[in-house]
Amino acid sequence: MSTHPTGKRTGRPRSASADLAILEATRAALVELGWGKLTMSDVAGRAGVAKTTLYRRWANKHDLAVDAVAVLFDELQLPDLGSLRADVEGVVLQFAALLERPEAKTALMAVVAEATNDAALRLRIRSSIVDRQKRLVVEGRRRAQRRGEIPPDPPGTDPAPQIDLIFDVIAGAVVHRTLVSGEPVDATWVAGFTALLLTGLASA
Amino acid sequence: MSTHPTGKRTGRPRSASADLAILEATRAALVELGWGKLTMSDVAGRAGVAKTTLYRRWANKHDLAVDAVAVLFDELQLPDLGSLRADVEGVVLQFAALLERPEAKTALMAVVAEATNDAALRLRIRSSIVDRQKRLVVEGRRRAQRRGEIPPDPPGTDPAPQIDLIFDVIAGAVVHRTLVSGEPVDATWVAGFTALLLTGLASA
Amino acid sequence: MSTHPTGKRTGRPRSASADLAILEATRAALVELGWGKLTMSDVAGRAGVAKTTLYRRWANKHDLAVDAVAVLFDELQLPDLGSLRADVEGVVLQFAALLERPEAKTALMAVVAEATNDAALRLRIRSSIVDRQKRLVVEGRRRAQRRGEIPPDPPGTDPAPQIDLIFDVIAGAVVHRTLVSGEPVDATWVAGFTALLLTGLASA
Amino acid sequence: MSTHPTGKRTGRPRSASADLAILEATRAALVELGWGKLTMSDVAGRAGVAKTTLYRRWANKHDLAVDAVAVLFDELQLPDLGSLRADVEGVVLQFAALLERPEAKTALMAVVAEATNDAALRLRIRSSIVDRQKRLVVEGRRRAQRRGEIPPDPPGTDPAPQIDLIFDVIAGAVVHRTLVSGEPVDATWVAGFTALLLTGLASA
DNA sequence: TTCTAACCGAGACGGTACGTCCGGTCTTCAA
DNA sequence: TTGAAGACCGGACGTACCGTCTCGGTTAGAA
């Protein structure tokens, strides 16, 4: 979210449409130029807005980028495909498709890089992007437990660490495959990954 | 690697110590400043070298960063700890320790980010950093097969995709946990991750 | 003068006190900051007034400055000191004292500078500041003629060019001495200047 | 003069031609745009030079302007026209012609305005522009003394105050007539002014 | 007394220049 | 030929200010 003044009343109110135009312009510029060539002036120009207006709402390029791409991640869904295997494959393919989009991958990696020594940015990424997608793991896990595909939570146990673990493994594998190894996430790879995730190395 | 002139003989030879000093200075600057504040002038100053010397050996900032951190990843080892579980836990802890080092994580993410739209840099990262660590998976897998912990490769099958998969899962999970989720990789998490990797979700 | 609405009757009338507060604030800001650092926001703040209020009354910074300093020049007087020499010395000292005031000199030069390519501003300066001070020359000259210190106007001659000339010589010399040469206008200089003005170079 | 590094030896030397190109570009920009619209970027562009190069040599717009116009004033000459009256008329006309040039008048007034609260700039103006033109008064006075048109310096007297006075009166009258009163300096006015200067008010 | 038009403070807006910084190149002299 | 030094071009940065605009709210005179 952009930085909104909190308790103010007076003065001309900020243009609501400007926020949307700026975020859209940011994504468009990321697609065309990539992170390194992205400039605030260019974004302002595309959005039909003055540079001042950007800086009034976001402190810098990285904060703006987080907001610009966060909405993309909210598009991920988990339709019930009938089995844990199918559900996992479905979400992995969706996530891989998202990471193919230049604005998503380029912005995500750039802000993560900057966040390695910027605690505030780290928090912003977590709250705006990462934590919101854990809903997918929570839901998929609940379904699989109902179907009896995985054991129910033992009473008195906090499921959060397990949820975080599964999330890091799935998201991490896809991100690493796509952005570090630089190989495509195709049906074959997804099938292999899902099999490994469900039954483990020992039976691979 | 820095770019060494190939067939030249005459003239003053390049200072051999300069390469090491520059790479060391780069790592030091990364620790103190992070990627965003890192400047070539600063690196040159720390290394007691002129900017010209940097550019004579590396084409740009990103190439220099790749070389500066690549050597860190070569320190990873896979001592035989007697079981697949122990070997996995050992290497995960080593890798996590490496990613705790600011110069490693900050440079790695920065170059990966830039590589999202720079194919040449992508290749350089793969050859200098990523592919060289697959040796760890190859070796661990061979040992586990000898011990009978995992089945041998079926004849006529290329083991490479399986190796790549395991590598992406392990490296991806640790990277995502550390840099995206921003949570520590401690003994508890490593145990849980290793259990999941060995036996899969179904039995978790 | 500030721009007053002409034929209007209804609605809330403009605050009369605001005009004075704004002009006073402008002079104070000029003293402290000089022309280059003077900002409309700052003036508004000092006057306890919104920026809108300034722009409702003056079209821009330069017009405001002209009005702010014009009143200072109206303070100049020409008491009858008994002789042309004494009258000239008296008015020169007064004028020099005025130009010592930072708000006067800084604003005067700034608007003159801007006026070099702004005809409207040039007119405004002449009508608000320059022409109004010619009264001093007219009066001093009339007195000297009565005393017989200078010859009477020949019949059929327009005295205006002569008045303008004397005005430019006196005002110009003081302004140049103070603002361009940057030397003080002290009693010695005034005596020398008056002697030169009265009897000319040949007898100096 | 631009700011030249003093005791340095090493490194690429500053481009000598850049100085000239920048000063010429500054004058051209002043003619076209006037002071208020003059920008450093524009000057840099006209000179075919980077903005950094400007700031490496001049601290700001005003210092640059002083140097850019100073050379114009050095063009003033004092050919011997045979009499003091003719010499005065000649130099006044030359000076008036100079002040008709937009780059001269606009820059001169702007820097004088800024100098009203900038002591360093005041010094720069004096040394680069003002003091150098006193040579004209010195020479004209010497000639007139030789011709017997004005009395010789009394022994034991410092002629400097008298020179400064004459300079301020002549330059001040022309500047005030041109820039403040906004009236032309034509032959009629010059004749009247010279007469006043030579014989004084009493005989006018 | 109520209406209402013009006023007011506050502050966001588009635009534009500022002066700084850095990436990557080029030019000099010395080793 | 390499190296140190540092000037060079190009261009983005984030800030500051101008003059305009849009709010909600106030105030005096007209109805």
Short mmCIF file of C-alpha atoms in Angstrom, two decimals, chain B residues 11-12 20 48 51 68 78 88 108 112 117 149 151 154 167 170 173 181-182 185 188 191 198 200:
data_model
loop_
_atom_site.label_atom_id
_atom_site.label_comp_id
_atom_site.label_asym_id
_atom_site.label_seq_id
_atom_site.Cartn_x
_atom_site.Cartn_y
_atom_site.Cartn_z
CA GLY B 11 54.53 -4.92 -21.83
CA ARG B 12 54.04 -4.78 -18.11
CA LEU B 20 42.51 -11.18 -5.19
CA GLY B 48 44.19 0.25 -3.65
CA LYS B 51 38.88 2.03 -11.55
CA ALA B 68 33.52 -12.26 -5.85
CA LEU B 78 29.82 -33.21 1.91
CA VAL B 88 21.27 -33.89 3.95
CA LEU B 108 23.57 -13.65 -5.02
CA VAL B 112 19.98 -13.21 -9.96
CA ASN B 117 16.73 -9.99 -18.18
CA GLU B 149 18.77 -45.89 1.25
CA PRO B 151 16.94 -47.24 -5.19
CA PRO B 154 17.16 -47.80 -13.51
CA PHE B 167 19.18 -29.61 -6.15
CA ILE B 170 17.08 -28.27 -1.39
CA ALA B 173 13.87 -24.27 0.18
CA SER B 181 10.38 -15.70 4.32
CA GLY B 182 13.19 -14.20 6.35
CA VAL B 185 17.31 -22.09 9.32
CA THR B 188 14.38 -27.80 14.18
CA ALA B 191 15.09 -31.77 10.85
CA LEU B 198 13.06 -38.20 2.69
CA GLY B 200 7.22 -36.96 1.69
#
